[in-house]
PDB file of C-alpha atoms in Angstrom:
ATOM      1  CA  UNK J   1     -67.965 109.779  28.809  1.00 84.00           C
ATOM      2  CA  UNK J   2     -68.160 106.682  26.852  1.00 88.00           C
ATOM      3  CA  UNK J   3     -66.339 104.775  29.598  1.00 91.00           C
ATOM      4  CA  UNK J   4     -68.637 105.573  32.047  1.00 92.00           C
ATOM      5  CA  UNK J   5     -71.487 104.712  29.788  1.00 92.00           C
ATOM      6  CA  UNK J   6     -70.381 101.440  28.848  1.00 93.00           C
ATOM      7  CA  UNK J   7     -69.798 100.824  32.568  1.00 93.00           C
ATOM      8  CA  UNK J   8     -73.448 102.099  33.888  1.00 93.00           C
ATOM      9  CA  UNK J   9     -74.696  99.699  31.031  1.00 93.00           C
ATOM     10  CA  UNK J  10     -73.220  96.676  32.248  1.00 92.00           C
ATOM     11  CA  UNK J  11     -73.893  97.616  36.013  1.00 90.00           C
ATOM     12  CA  UNK J  12     -77.485  97.980  34.880  1.00 91.00           C
ATOM     13  CA  UNK J  13     -77.537  94.811  32.997  1.00 91.00           C
ATOM     14  CA  UNK J  14     -76.301  93.130  36.131  1.00 88.00           C
ATOM     15  CA  UNK J  15     -79.007  94.548  38.201  1.00 88.00           C
ATOM     16  CA  UNK J  16     -81.469  93.594  35.916  1.00 89.00           C
ATOM     17  CA  UNK J  17     -80.732  90.281  34.758  1.00 89.00           C
ATOM     18  CA  UNK J  18     -79.106  88.743  37.917  1.00 87.00           C
ATOM     19  CA  UNK J  19     -79.996  91.346  40.846  1.00 86.00           C
ATOM     20  CA  UNK J  20     -76.622  91.571  41.964  1.00 85.00           C
ATOM     21  CA  UNK J  21     -72.980  90.065  42.335  1.00 86.00           C
ATOM     22  CA  UNK J  22     -72.076  87.385  44.810  1.00 88.00           C
ATOM     23  CA  UNK J  23     -68.486  86.984  45.914  1.00 87.00           C
ATOM     24  CA  UNK J  24     -66.582  84.743  48.267  1.00 88.00           C
ATOM     25  CA  UNK J  25     -63.574  86.122  50.647  1.00 85.00           C
ATOM     26  CA  UNK J  26     -61.735  84.446  53.061  1.00 79.00           C
ATOM     27  CA  UNK J  27     -62.259  85.781  56.558  1.00 78.00           C
ATOM     28  CA  UNK J  28     -60.095  83.793  59.161  1.00 74.00           C
ATOM     29  CA  UNK J  29     -57.145  81.466  58.555  1.00 81.00           C
ATOM     30  CA  UNK J  30     -55.536  79.540  61.520  1.00 84.00           C
ATOM     31  CA  UNK J  31     -52.137  77.653  61.046  1.00 83.00           C
ATOM     32  CA  UNK J  32     -51.684  74.849  63.392  1.00 84.00           C
ATOM     33  CA  UNK J  33     -48.559  72.920  62.318  1.00 84.00           C
ATOM     34  CA  UNK J  34     -48.636  71.636  59.068  1.00 86.00           C
ATOM     35  CA  UNK J  35     -52.659  72.141  59.118  1.00 86.00           C
ATOM     36  CA  UNK J  36     -54.062  75.293  57.996  1.00 83.00           C
ATOM     37  CA  UNK J  37     -58.232  76.113  58.591  1.00 84.00           C
ATOM     38  CA  UNK J  38     -59.945  79.029  56.839  1.00 84.00           C
ATOM     39  CA  UNK J  39     -63.370  80.272  56.941  1.00 86.00           C
ATOM     40  CA  UNK J  40     -64.898  81.608  53.813  1.00 87.00           C
ATOM     41  CA  UNK J  41     -67.866  83.975  53.652  1.00 88.00           C
ATOM     42  CA  UNK J  42     -70.126  84.388  50.634  1.00 90.00           C
ATOM     43  CA  UNK J  43     -71.280  88.154  50.551  1.00 90.00           C
ATOM     44  CA  UNK J  44     -73.988  89.339  48.467  1.00 89.00           C
ATOM     45  CA  UNK J  45     -74.006  93.066  46.865  1.00 88.00           C
ATOM     46  CA  UNK J  46     -77.718  93.584  45.835  1.00 88.00           C
ATOM     47  CA  UNK J  47     -78.699  96.010  42.874  1.00 86.00           C
ATOM     48  CA  UNK J  48     -82.427  97.098  42.917  1.00 89.00           C
ATOM     49  CA  UNK J  49     -83.924  96.608  39.373  1.00 89.00           C
ATOM     50  CA  UNK J  50     -85.212 100.161  39.509  1.00 91.00           C
ATOM     51  CA  UNK J  51     -81.426 101.402  40.135  1.00 92.00           C
ATOM     52  CA  UNK J  52     -80.170  98.634  37.165  1.00 91.00           C
ATOM     53  CA  UNK J  53     -83.121 100.147  34.510  1.00 92.00           C
ATOM     54  CA  UNK J  54     -81.822 103.595  35.657  1.00 94.00           C
ATOM     55  CA  UNK J  55     -78.021 103.254  35.083  1.00 93.00           C
ATOM     56  CA  UNK J  56     -78.715 101.018  31.869  1.00 93.00           C
ATOM     57  CA  UNK J  57     -80.804 103.934  30.328  1.00 94.00           C
ATOM     58  CA  UNK J  58     -78.418 106.736  31.297  1.00 95.00           C
ATOM     59  CA  UNK J  59     -75.220 104.568  30.104  1.00 94.00           C
ATOM     60  CA  UNK J  60     -77.384 104.184  26.802  1.00 93.00           C
ATOM     61  CA  UNK J  61     -77.930 107.758  26.512  1.00 93.00           C
ATOM     62  CA  UNK J  62     -73.999 108.630  27.746  1.00 92.00           C
ATOM     63  CA  UNK J  63     -72.639 106.441  24.741  1.00 91.00           C
ATOM     64  CA  UNK J  64     -75.153 108.213  22.221  1.00 91.00           C
ATOM     65  CA  UNK J  65     -74.099 111.527  23.192  1.00 90.00           C
ATOM     66  CA  UNK J  66     -70.477 110.787  22.942  1.00 85.00           C
ATOM     67  CA  UNK J  67     -70.955 109.562  19.377  1.00 81.00           C
ATOM     68  CA  UNK J  68     -72.673 112.277  18.183  1.00 73.00           C
ATOM     69  CA  UNK J  69     -70.047 114.769  19.833  1.00 65.00           C
ATOM     70  CA  UNK J  70     -67.643 112.867  17.774  1.00 58.00           C
ATOM     71  CA  UNK J  71     -69.487 113.202  14.708  1.00 56.00           C
ATOM     72  CA  UNK J  72     -69.683 116.881  14.956  1.00 58.00           C
ATOM     73  CA  UNK J  73     -65.936 117.436  15.676  1.00 55.00           C
ATOM     74  CA  UNK J  74     -64.827 115.286  12.875  1.00 56.00           C
ATOM     75  CA  UNK J  75     -67.066 117.253  10.114  1.00 55.00           C
TER      76      UNK J  75
END
C-alpha cells in the first residue's frame, strides 16, 4: 500500500503543478536509400487539477495508514 501511496502522490504532484505530461513519439519513418525521414508527434496526457489534488490526498492517507499498521505490528 505504501508503494501505491507514493505513486498516487507523484501523480497528484504532476497534476497539480504541471497539469499533465508531454511526451514525444516517432510516428512514421521512411527509408529512401541512404536517407531516412521520420515524423515526431508531441502528445500530452492532461491531468485535471481536481484529480491531482484527490490523488495527492489519497496517496498521503495510504502512506500514513501503512506507517500506522507497521507500528502496531512491531510493538
